[in-house]
PDB file of N, CA and C in Angstrom:
ATOM      1  N   MET A   1     -13.553  57.534  58.116  1.00 46.00           N
ATOM      2  CA  MET A   1     -13.901  56.523  59.090  1.00 46.00           C
ATOM      3  C   MET A   1     -13.714  55.144  58.467  1.00 46.00           C
ATOM      4  N   ALA A   2     -13.051  54.252  59.163  1.00 47.00           N
ATOM      5  CA  ALA A   2     -12.772  52.905  58.667  1.00 47.00           C
ATOM      6  C   ALA A   2     -14.015  52.034  58.779  1.00 47.00           C
ATOM      7  N   THR A   3     -14.175  51.178  57.814  1.00 44.00           N
ATOM      8  CA  THR A   3     -15.272  50.220  57.829  1.00 44.00           C
ATOM      9  C   THR A   3     -14.676  48.832  57.984  1.00 44.00           C
ATOM     10  N   TYR A   4     -15.213  48.065  58.890  1.00 42.00           N
ATOM     11  CA  TYR A   4     -14.715  46.723  59.139  1.00 42.00           C
ATOM     12  C   TYR A   4     -15.796  45.725  58.790  1.00 42.00           C
ATOM     13  N   THR A   5     -15.376  44.626  58.198  1.00 44.00           N
ATOM     14  CA  THR A   5     -16.299  43.555  57.845  1.00 44.00           C
ATOM     15  C   THR A   5     -16.131  42.433  58.854  1.00 44.00           C
ATOM     16  N   ARG A   6     -17.240  42.027  59.446  1.00 45.00           N
ATOM     17  CA  ARG A   6     -17.202  40.915  60.376  1.00 45.00           C
ATOM     18  C   ARG A   6     -17.252  39.626  59.578  1.00 45.00           C
ATOM     19  N   HIS A   7     -16.282  38.763  59.821  1.00 47.00           N
ATOM     20  CA  HIS A   7     -16.273  37.463  59.153  1.00 47.00           C
ATOM     21  C   HIS A   7     -17.189  36.531  59.922  1.00 47.00           C
ATOM     22  N   PRO A   8     -17.982  35.736  59.205  1.00 51.00           N
ATOM     23  CA  PRO A   8     -18.899  34.838  59.899  1.00 51.00           C
ATOM     24  C   PRO A   8     -18.144  33.776  60.699  1.00 51.00           C
ATOM     25  N   ALA A   9     -18.726  33.406  61.814  1.00 51.00           N
ATOM     26  CA  ALA A   9     -18.147  32.349  62.637  1.00 51.00           C
ATOM     27  C   ALA A   9     -18.253  31.029  61.880  1.00 51.00           C
ATOM     28  N   GLU A  10     -17.431  30.076  62.273  1.00 49.00           N
ATOM     29  CA  GLU A  10     -17.465  28.774  61.622  1.00 49.00           C
ATOM     30  C   GLU A  10     -18.872  28.194  61.710  1.00 49.00           C
ATOM     31  N   GLY A  11     -19.352  27.718  60.581  1.00 49.00           N
ATOM     32  CA  GLY A  11     -20.686  27.130  60.540  1.00 49.00           C
ATOM     33  C   GLY A  11     -21.790  28.147  60.322  1.00 49.00           C
ATOM     34  N   GLU A  12     -21.467  29.435  60.374  1.00 51.00           N
ATOM     35  CA  GLU A  12     -22.460  30.483  60.175  1.00 51.00           C
ATOM     36  C   GLU A  12     -22.336  31.006  58.753  1.00 51.00           C
ATOM     37  N   ALA A  13     -23.347  30.795  57.946  1.00 52.00           N
ATOM     38  CA  ALA A  13     -23.293  31.231  56.547  1.00 52.00           C
ATOM     39  C   ALA A  13     -23.494  32.736  56.458  1.00 52.00           C
ATOM     40  N   ARG A  14     -22.827  33.324  55.499  1.00 52.00           N
ATOM     41  CA  ARG A  14     -22.980  34.738  55.228  1.00 52.00           C
ATOM     42  C   ARG A  14     -24.334  34.962  54.572  1.00 52.00           C
ATOM     43  N   ARG A  15     -25.025  36.004  54.937  1.00 52.00           N
ATOM     44  CA  ARG A  15     -26.289  36.329  54.283  1.00 52.00           C
ATOM     45  C   ARG A  15     -25.992  37.036  52.966  1.00 52.00           C
ATOM     46  N   PRO A  16     -26.746  36.716  51.929  1.00 50.00           N
ATOM     47  CA  PRO A  16     -26.531  37.405  50.668  1.00 50.00           C
ATOM     48  C   PRO A  16     -26.746  38.904  50.837  1.00 50.00           C
ATOM     49  N   ALA A  17     -25.851  39.712  50.253  1.00 47.00           N
ATOM     50  CA  ALA A  17     -25.977  41.165  50.348  1.00 47.00           C
ATOM     51  C   ALA A  17     -27.225  41.635  49.609  1.00 47.00           C
ATOM     52  N   HIS A  18     -27.445  41.066  48.440  1.00 46.00           N
ATOM     53  CA  HIS A  18     -28.596  41.426  47.619  1.00 46.00           C
ATOM     54  C   HIS A  18     -29.189  40.137  47.059  1.00 46.00           C
ATOM     55  N   PRO A  19     -30.049  39.485  47.814  1.00 47.00           N
ATOM     56  CA  PRO A  19     -30.525  38.168  47.407  1.00 47.00           C
ATOM     57  C   PRO A  19     -31.224  38.128  46.052  1.00 47.00           C
ATOM     58  N   ARG A  20     -31.706  39.261  45.567  1.00 50.00           N
ATOM     59  CA  ARG A  20     -32.402  39.261  44.278  1.00 50.00           C
ATOM     60  C   ARG A  20     -31.523  39.767  43.150  1.00 50.00           C
ATOM     61  N   THR A  21     -30.274  40.063  43.448  1.00 67.00           N
ATOM     62  CA  THR A  21     -29.358  40.534  42.425  1.00 67.00           C
ATOM     63  C   THR A  21     -28.809  39.332  41.673  1.00 67.00           C
ATOM     64  N   ALA A  22     -28.962  39.361  40.375  1.00 91.00           N
ATOM     65  CA  ALA A  22     -28.512  38.238  39.546  1.00 91.00           C
ATOM     66  C   ALA A  22     -26.992  38.232  39.428  1.00 91.00           C
ATOM     67  N   ILE A  23     -26.458  37.044  39.330  1.00 93.00           N
ATOM     68  CA  ILE A  23     -25.024  36.877  39.088  1.00 93.00           C
ATOM     69  C   ILE A  23     -24.794  37.133  37.601  1.00 93.00           C
ATOM     70  N   THR A  24     -23.802  37.944  37.292  1.00 95.00           N
ATOM     71  CA  THR A  24     -23.532  38.273  35.893  1.00 95.00           C
ATOM     72  C   THR A  24     -22.860  37.100  35.179  1.00 95.00           C
ATOM     73  N   ARG A  25     -22.868  37.160  33.860  1.00 95.00           N
ATOM     74  CA  ARG A  25     -22.229  36.134  33.042  1.00 95.00           C
ATOM     75  C   ARG A  25     -20.737  36.043  33.371  1.00 95.00           C
ATOM     76  N   ARG A  26     -20.073  37.184  33.548  1.00 97.00           N
ATOM     77  CA  ARG A  26     -18.635  37.205  33.861  1.00 97.00           C
ATOM     78  C   ARG A  26     -18.364  36.639  35.253  1.00 97.00           C
ATOM     79  N   GLN A  27     -19.208  36.956  36.217  1.00 97.00           N
ATOM     80  CA  GLN A  27     -19.037  36.405  37.560  1.00 97.00           C
ATOM     81  C   GLN A  27     -19.198  34.894  37.531  1.00 97.00           C
ATOM     82  N   LEU A  28     -20.171  34.416  36.792  1.00 96.00           N
ATOM     83  CA  LEU A  28     -20.401  32.978  36.695  1.00 96.00           C
ATOM     84  C   LEU A  28     -19.253  32.281  35.964  1.00 96.00           C
ATOM     85  N   GLU A  29     -18.708  32.929  34.928  1.00 97.00           N
ATOM     86  CA  GLU A  29     -17.567  32.366  34.218  1.00 97.00           C
ATOM     87  C   GLU A  29     -16.361  32.246  35.149  1.00 97.00           C
ATOM     88  N   ALA A  30     -16.097  33.286  35.929  1.00 98.00           N
ATOM     89  CA  ALA A  30     -14.986  33.247  36.885  1.00 98.00           C
ATOM     90  C   ALA A  30     -15.211  32.160  37.928  1.00 98.00           C
ATOM     91  N   LEU A  31     -16.435  32.030  38.414  1.00 97.00           N
ATOM     92  CA  LEU A  31     -16.736  31.015  39.416  1.00 97.00           C
ATOM     93  C   LEU A  31     -16.600  29.608  38.833  1.00 97.00           C
ATOM     94  N   ARG A  32     -17.025  29.414  37.585  1.00 97.00           N
ATOM     95  CA  ARG A  32     -16.884  28.097  36.949  1.00 97.00           C
ATOM     96  C   ARG A  32     -15.407  27.719  36.817  1.00 97.00           C
ATOM     97  N   LEU A  33     -14.594  28.688  36.434  1.00 97.00           N
ATOM     98  CA  LEU A  33     -13.157  28.417  36.329  1.00 97.00           C
ATOM     99  C   LEU A  33     -12.550  28.144  37.710  1.00 97.00           C
ATOM    100  N   ALA A  34     -13.002  28.866  38.727  1.00 97.00           N
ATOM    101  CA  ALA A  34     -12.525  28.632  40.095  1.00 97.00           C
ATOM    102  C   ALA A  34     -12.955  27.257  40.588  1.00 97.00           C
ATOM    103  N   ALA A  35     -14.175  26.854  40.244  1.00 96.00           N
ATOM    104  CA  ALA A  35     -14.692  25.548  40.660  1.00 96.00           C
ATOM    105  C   ALA A  35     -13.888  24.402  40.060  1.00 96.00           C
ATOM    106  N   ASN A  36     -13.172  24.693  38.979  1.00 96.00           N
ATOM    107  CA  ASN A  36     -12.316  23.685  38.342  1.00 96.00           C
ATOM    108  C   ASN A  36     -10.900  23.729  38.887  1.00 96.00           C
ATOM    109  N   GLY A  37     -10.689  24.445  39.991  1.00 94.00           N
ATOM    110  CA  GLY A  37      -9.398  24.431  40.664  1.00 94.00           C
ATOM    111  C   GLY A  37      -8.387  25.431  40.149  1.00 94.00           C
ATOM    112  N   ASN A  38      -8.813  26.363  39.322  1.00 97.00           N
ATOM    113  CA  ASN A  38      -7.888  27.346  38.769  1.00 97.00           C
ATOM    114  C   ASN A  38      -7.611  28.484  39.753  1.00 97.00           C
ATOM    115  N   THR A  39      -6.399  28.989  39.717  1.00 97.00           N
ATOM    116  CA  THR A  39      -6.018  30.137  40.536  1.00 97.00           C
ATOM    117  C   THR A  39      -6.560  31.406  39.885  1.00 97.00           C
ATOM    118  N   ASN A  40      -6.541  32.509  40.640  1.00 98.00           N
ATOM    119  CA  ASN A  40      -6.978  33.783  40.089  1.00 98.00           C
ATOM    120  C   ASN A  40      -6.125  34.187  38.890  1.00 98.00           C
ATOM    121  N   ALA A  41      -4.833  33.865  38.924  1.00 98.00           N
ATOM    122  CA  ALA A  41      -3.948  34.205  37.802  1.00 98.00           C
ATOM    123  C   ALA A  41      -4.362  33.453  36.541  1.00 98.00           C
ATOM    124  N   VAL A  42      -4.653  32.172  36.661  1.00 98.00           N
ATOM    125  CA  VAL A  42      -5.078  31.373  35.512  1.00 98.00           C
ATOM    126  C   VAL A  42      -6.441  31.859  35.010  1.00 98.00           C
ATOM    127  N   ILE A  43      -7.350  32.142  35.932  1.00 98.00           N
ATOM    128  CA  ILE A  43      -8.675  32.654  35.558  1.00 98.00           C
ATOM    129  C   ILE A  43      -8.524  33.977  34.816  1.00 98.00           C
ATOM    130  N   GLY A  44      -7.665  34.847  35.327  1.00 98.00           N
ATOM    131  CA  GLY A  44      -7.437  36.144  34.692  1.00 98.00           C
ATOM    132  C   GLY A  44      -6.924  36.001  33.275  1.00 98.00           C
ATOM    133  N   ARG A  45      -5.961  35.093  33.076  1.00 98.00           N
ATOM    134  CA  ARG A  45      -5.430  34.877  31.727  1.00 98.00           C
ATOM    135  C   ARG A  45      -6.517  34.328  30.798  1.00 98.00           C
ATOM    136  N   ALA A  46      -7.321  33.402  31.288  1.00 98.00           N
ATOM    137  CA  ALA A  46      -8.377  32.805  30.471  1.00 98.00           C
ATOM    138  C   ALA A  46      -9.448  33.830  30.090  1.00 98.00           C
ATOM    139  N   MET A  47      -9.709  34.764  30.991  1.00 98.00           N
ATOM    140  CA  MET A  47     -10.757  35.757  30.758  1.00 98.00           C
ATOM    141  C   MET A  47     -10.220  37.067  30.200  1.00 98.00           C
ATOM    142  N   GLY A  48      -8.891  37.222  30.159  1.00 98.00           N
ATOM    143  CA  GLY A  48      -8.291  38.447  29.653  1.00 98.00           C
ATOM    144  C   GLY A  48      -8.431  39.625  30.599  1.00 98.00           C
ATOM    145  N   ILE A  49      -8.404  39.334  31.913  1.00 98.00           N
ATOM    146  CA  ILE A  49      -8.529  40.379  32.927  1.00 98.00           C
ATOM    147  C   ILE A  49      -7.439  40.194  33.985  1.00 98.00           C
ATOM    148  N   SER A  50      -7.267  41.184  34.846  1.00 98.00           N
ATOM    149  CA  SER A  50      -6.238  41.110  35.882  1.00 98.00           C
ATOM    150  C   SER A  50      -6.680  40.211  37.030  1.00 98.00           C
ATOM    151  N   THR A  51      -5.705  39.769  37.813  1.00 98.00           N
ATOM    152  CA  THR A  51      -6.026  38.946  38.983  1.00 98.00           C
ATOM    153  C   THR A  51      -6.847  39.744  39.994  1.00 98.00           C
ATOM    154  N   HIS A  52      -6.642  41.054  40.044  1.00 98.00           N
ATOM    155  CA  HIS A  52      -7.428  41.900  40.959  1.00 98.00           C
ATOM    156  C   HIS A  52      -8.888  41.943  40.525  1.00 98.00           C
ATOM    157  N   THR A  53      -9.112  41.986  39.220  1.00 98.00           N
ATOM    158  CA  THR A  53     -10.480  41.983  38.714  1.00 98.00           C
ATOM    159  C   THR A  53     -11.140  40.636  38.976  1.00 98.00           C
ATOM    160  N   VAL A  54     -10.382  39.556  38.842  1.00 98.00           N
ATOM    161  CA  VAL A  54     -10.906  38.218  39.151  1.00 98.00           C
ATOM    162  C   VAL A  54     -11.332  38.164  40.614  1.00 98.00           C
ATOM    163  N   ALA A  55     -10.453  38.621  41.498  1.00 97.00           N
ATOM    164  CA  ALA A  55     -10.763  38.610  42.935  1.00 97.00           C
ATOM    165  C   ALA A  55     -12.020  39.420  43.220  1.00 97.00           C
ATOM    166  N   ASP A  56     -12.169  40.560  42.552  1.00 97.00           N
ATOM    167  CA  ASP A  56     -13.345  41.407  42.745  1.00 97.00           C
ATOM    168  C   ASP A  56     -14.606  40.703  42.237  1.00 97.00           C
ATOM    169  N   LEU A  57     -14.531  40.088  41.054  1.00 97.00           N
ATOM    170  CA  LEU A  57     -15.676  39.344  40.513  1.00 97.00           C
ATOM    171  C   LEU A  57     -16.106  38.228  41.464  1.00 97.00           C
ATOM    172  N   LEU A  58     -15.120  37.477  41.954  1.00 97.00           N
ATOM    173  CA  LEU A  58     -15.442  36.357  42.844  1.00 97.00           C
ATOM    174  C   LEU A  58     -16.007  36.847  44.179  1.00 97.00           C
ATOM    175  N   GLU A  59     -15.450  37.903  44.729  1.00 97.00           N
ATOM    176  CA  GLU A  59     -15.948  38.436  46.004  1.00 97.00           C
ATOM    177  C   GLU A  59     -17.399  38.894  45.875  1.00 97.00           C
ATOM    178  N   LYS A  60     -17.709  39.561  44.779  1.00 96.00           N
ATOM    179  CA  LYS A  60     -19.101  39.987  44.551  1.00 96.00           C
ATOM    180  C   LYS A  60     -20.016  38.777  44.406  1.00 96.00           C
ATOM    181  N   THR A  61     -19.513  37.728  43.756  1.00 96.00           N
ATOM    182  CA  THR A  61     -20.289  36.506  43.589  1.00 96.00           C
ATOM    183  C   THR A  61     -20.542  35.840  44.936  1.00 96.00           C
ATOM    184  N   TYR A  62     -19.510  35.810  45.801  1.00 96.00           N
ATOM    185  CA  TYR A  62     -19.674  35.219  47.139  1.00 96.00           C
ATOM    186  C   TYR A  62     -20.789  35.939  47.883  1.00 96.00           C
ATOM    187  N   ARG A  63     -20.775  37.268  47.829  1.00 95.00           N
ATOM    188  CA  ARG A  63     -21.801  38.045  48.529  1.00 95.00           C
ATOM    189  C   ARG A  63     -23.186  37.740  47.987  1.00 95.00           C
ATOM    190  N   LYS A  64     -23.307  37.676  46.677  1.00 95.00           N
ATOM    191  CA  LYS A  64     -24.616  37.415  46.072  1.00 95.00           C
ATOM    192  C   LYS A  64     -25.149  36.038  46.441  1.00 95.00           C
ATOM    193  N   LEU A  65     -24.247  35.067  46.582  1.00 95.00           N
ATOM    194  CA  LEU A  65     -24.657  33.705  46.934  1.00 95.00           C
ATOM    195  C   LEU A  65     -24.727  33.471  48.442  1.00 95.00           C
ATOM    196  N   GLY A  66     -24.189  34.417  49.217  1.00 95.00           N
ATOM    197  CA  GLY A  66     -24.135  34.219  50.661  1.00 95.00           C
ATOM    198  C   GLY A  66     -23.073  33.216  51.060  1.00 95.00           C
ATOM    199  N   ALA A  67     -22.030  33.103  50.241  1.00 96.00           N
ATOM    200  CA  ALA A  67     -20.975  32.110  50.461  1.00 96.00           C
ATOM    201  C   ALA A  67     -19.815  32.692  51.262  1.00 96.00           C
ATOM    202  N   ASN A  68     -19.076  31.811  51.923  1.00 95.00           N
ATOM    203  CA  ASN A  68     -17.924  32.218  52.724  1.00 95.00           C
ATOM    204  C   ASN A  68     -16.626  32.242  51.927  1.00 95.00           C
ATOM    205  N   ASP A  69     -16.520  31.415  50.882  1.00 94.00           N
ATOM    206  CA  ASP A  69     -15.287  31.328  50.100  1.00 94.00           C
ATOM    207  C   ASP A  69     -15.607  30.697  48.746  1.00 94.00           C
ATOM    208  N   ARG A  70     -14.567  30.481  47.926  1.00 94.00           N
ATOM    209  CA  ARG A  70     -14.792  29.990  46.569  1.00 94.00           C
ATOM    210  C   ARG A  70     -15.363  28.572  46.548  1.00 94.00           C
ATOM    211  N   THR A  71     -14.956  27.732  47.474  1.00 95.00           N
ATOM    212  CA  THR A  71     -15.490  26.371  47.521  1.00 95.00           C
ATOM    213  C   THR A  71     -16.972  26.388  47.857  1.00 95.00           C
ATOM    214  N   HIS A  72     -17.321  27.187  48.861  1.00 97.00           N
ATOM    215  CA  HIS A  72     -18.717  27.304  49.270  1.00 97.00           C
ATOM    216  C   HIS A  72     -19.547  27.882  48.123  1.00 97.00           C
ATOM    217  N   ALA A  73     -19.031  28.917  47.452  1.00 97.00           N
ATOM    218  CA  ALA A  73     -19.736  29.535  46.331  1.00 97.00           C
ATOM    219  C   ALA A  73     -19.938  28.534  45.193  1.00 97.00           C
ATOM    220  N   ALA A  74     -18.902  27.762  44.884  1.00 96.00           N
ATOM    221  CA  ALA A  74     -19.018  26.760  43.819  1.00 96.00           C
ATOM    222  C   ALA A  74     -20.066  25.710  44.179  1.00 96.00           C
ATOM    223  N   SER A  75     -20.064  25.274  45.422  1.00 95.00           N
ATOM    224  CA  SER A  75     -21.045  24.274  45.870  1.00 95.00           C
ATOM    225  C   SER A  75     -22.471  24.801  45.754  1.00 95.00           C
ATOM    226  N   ILE A  76     -22.671  26.045  46.160  1.00 96.00           N
ATOM    227  CA  ILE A  76     -23.998  26.657  46.070  1.00 96.00           C
ATOM    228  C   ILE A  76     -24.417  26.775  44.608  1.00 96.00           C
ATOM    229  N   ALA A  77     -23.500  27.229  43.756  1.00 95.00           N
ATOM    230  CA  ALA A  77     -23.812  27.401  42.336  1.00 95.00           C
ATOM    231  C   ALA A  77     -24.173  26.069  41.687  1.00 95.00           C
ATOM    232  N   ILE A  78     -23.468  25.011  42.055  1.00 95.00           N
ATOM    233  CA  ILE A  78     -23.782  23.687  41.524  1.00 95.00           C
ATOM    234  C   ILE A  78     -25.153  23.251  42.025  1.00 95.00           C
ATOM    235  N   ARG A  79     -25.399  23.437  43.295  1.00 95.00           N
ATOM    236  CA  ARG A  79     -26.684  23.043  43.895  1.00 95.00           C
ATOM    237  C   ARG A  79     -27.855  23.790  43.262  1.00 95.00           C
ATOM    238  N   LEU A  80     -27.634  25.075  42.921  1.00 94.00           N
ATOM    239  CA  LEU A  80     -28.686  25.891  42.302  1.00 94.00           C
ATOM    240  C   LEU A  80     -28.807  25.650  40.793  1.00 94.00           C
ATOM    241  N   GLY A  81     -27.911  24.850  40.241  1.00 93.00           N
ATOM    242  CA  GLY A  81     -27.941  24.578  38.812  1.00 93.00           C
ATOM    243  C   GLY A  81     -27.301  25.664  37.962  1.00 93.00           C
ATOM    244  N   LEU A  82     -26.575  26.584  38.594  1.00 94.00           N
ATOM    245  CA  LEU A  82     -25.894  27.641  37.851  1.00 94.00           C
ATOM    246  C   LEU A  82     -24.656  27.104  37.145  1.00 94.00           C
ATOM    247  N   ILE A  83     -24.025  26.102  37.743  1.00 95.00           N
ATOM    248  CA  ILE A  83     -22.885  25.417  37.137  1.00 95.00           C
ATOM    249  C   ILE A  83     -23.264  23.941  37.061  1.00 95.00           C
ATOM    250  N   PRO A  84     -23.399  23.396  35.846  1.00 95.00           N
ATOM    251  CA  PRO A  84     -23.740  21.969  35.742  1.00 95.00           C
ATOM    252  C   PRO A  84     -22.557  21.099  36.159  1.00 95.00           C
ATOM    253  N   LEU A  85     -22.838  19.958  36.718  1.00 92.00           N
ATOM    254  CA  LEU A  85     -21.773  19.043  37.141  1.00 92.00           C
ATOM    255  C   LEU A  85     -20.845  18.690  35.988  1.00 92.00           C
ATOM    256  N   GLN A  86     -21.375  18.642  34.780  1.00 92.00           N
ATOM    257  CA  GLN A  86     -20.561  18.297  33.623  1.00 92.00           C
ATOM    258  C   GLN A  86     -19.510  19.367  33.325  1.00 92.00           C
ATOM    259  N   ALA A  87     -19.674  20.566  33.877  1.00 93.00           N
ATOM    260  CA  ALA A  87     -18.706  21.655  33.657  1.00 93.00           C
ATOM    261  C   ALA A  87     -17.510  21.539  34.595  1.00 93.00           C
ATOM    262  N   ILE A  88     -17.561  20.583  35.533  1.00 92.00           N
ATOM    263  CA  ILE A  88     -16.460  20.380  36.472  1.00 92.00           C
ATOM    264  C   ILE A  88     -15.597  19.237  35.937  1.00 92.00           C
ATOM    265  N   ASP A  89     -14.347  19.568  35.636  1.00 91.00           N
ATOM    266  CA  ASP A  89     -13.414  18.572  35.116  1.00 91.00           C
ATOM    267  C   ASP A  89     -12.848  17.727  36.246  1.00 91.00           C
ATOM    268  N   LEU A  90     -12.739  16.429  35.995  1.00 88.00           N
ATOM    269  CA  LEU A  90     -12.088  15.542  36.956  1.00 88.00           C
ATOM    270  C   LEU A  90     -10.584  15.566  36.714  1.00 88.00           C
ATOM    271  N   PRO A  91      -9.794  15.423  37.773  1.00 85.00           N
ATOM    272  CA  PRO A  91      -8.349  15.308  37.574  1.00 85.00           C
ATOM    273  C   PRO A  91      -8.055  14.101  36.686  1.00 85.00           C
ATOM    274  N   ALA A  92      -6.959  14.156  35.956  1.00 85.00           N
ATOM    275  CA  ALA A  92      -6.602  13.096  35.006  1.00 85.00           C
ATOM    276  C   ALA A  92      -6.583  11.722  35.663  1.00 85.00           C
ATOM    277  N   SER A  93      -6.121  11.652  36.912  1.00 82.00           N
ATOM    278  CA  SER A  93      -6.041  10.344  37.579  1.00 82.00           C
ATOM    279  C   SER A  93      -7.426   9.727  37.778  1.00 82.00           C
ATOM    280  N   PHE A  94      -8.452  10.548  37.999  1.00 79.00           N
ATOM    281  CA  PHE A  94      -9.809  10.031  38.141  1.00 79.00           C
ATOM    282  C   PHE A  94     -10.399   9.700  36.783  1.00 79.00           C
ATOM    283  N   ALA A  95     -10.174  10.565  35.828  1.00 64.00           N
ATOM    284  CA  ALA A  95     -10.720  10.370  34.491  1.00 64.00           C
ATOM    285  C   ALA A  95     -10.168   9.102  33.852  1.00 64.00           C
ATOM    286  N   ALA A  96      -8.906   8.785  34.139  1.00 66.00           N
ATOM    287  CA  ALA A  96      -8.269   7.600  33.566  1.00 66.00           C
ATOM    288  C   ALA A  96      -8.592   6.346  34.367  1.00 66.00           C
ATOM    289  N   GLY A  97      -9.255   6.497  35.505  1.00 63.00           N
ATOM    290  CA  GLY A  97      -9.607   5.358  36.333  1.00 63.00           C
ATOM    291  C   GLY A  97      -8.438   4.810  37.118  1.00 63.00           C
ATOM    292  N   THR A  98      -7.395   5.626  37.292  1.00 58.00           N
ATOM    293  CA  THR A  98      -6.206   5.144  37.998  1.00 58.00           C
ATOM    294  C   THR A  98      -6.132   5.652  39.434  1.00 58.00           C
ATOM    295  N   ALA A  99      -7.139   6.374  39.866  1.00 54.00           N
ATOM    296  CA  ALA A  99      -7.105   6.899  41.240  1.00 54.00           C
ATOM    297  C   ALA A  99      -7.243   5.752  42.231  1.00 54.00           C
ATOM    298  N   GLN A 100      -6.511   5.853  43.311  1.00 58.00           N
ATOM    299  CA  GLN A 100      -6.583   4.826  44.352  1.00 58.00           C
ATOM    300  C   GLN A 100      -7.770   5.103  45.241  1.00 58.00           C
ATOM    301  N   LYS A 101      -8.410   4.035  45.690  1.00 59.00           N
ATOM    302  CA  LYS A 101      -9.502   4.195  46.657  1.00 59.00           C
ATOM    303  C   LYS A 101      -8.886   4.600  47.988  1.00 59.00           C
ATOM    304  N   ARG A 102      -9.485   5.579  48.623  1.00 56.00           N
ATOM    305  CA  ARG A 102      -8.977   6.071  49.899  1.00 56.00           C
ATOM    306  C   ARG A 102      -9.982   5.872  51.033  1.00 56.00           C
ATOM    307  N   PHE A 103     -11.093   5.238  50.733  1.00 49.00           N
ATOM    308  CA  PHE A 103     -12.105   5.040  51.789  1.00 49.00           C
ATOM    309  C   PHE A 103     -12.689   3.686  51.725  1.00 49.00           C
TER     310      PHE A 103
END
């Protein structure tokens, strides 16, 4: 029998599958690398694992945080203090102070 996952409607947050289940060190490492804009391939190379394993780690992390995607998961992790703001690298143009104001 096939199992189907209902994707949450826009604006509707996913409920955590196991709200008391802790995020593992490896899941948090993958999420920190994702929060810095890295692809699953780059994360996999950095962690010494396959891109499929990266995707699995991140998906489990999304469920634990009740997040819809990697951006949402990263935002939640930062808000909860799981990823410190200092762990997020700025693009070179911002770090060098050469970014143009857009607002």
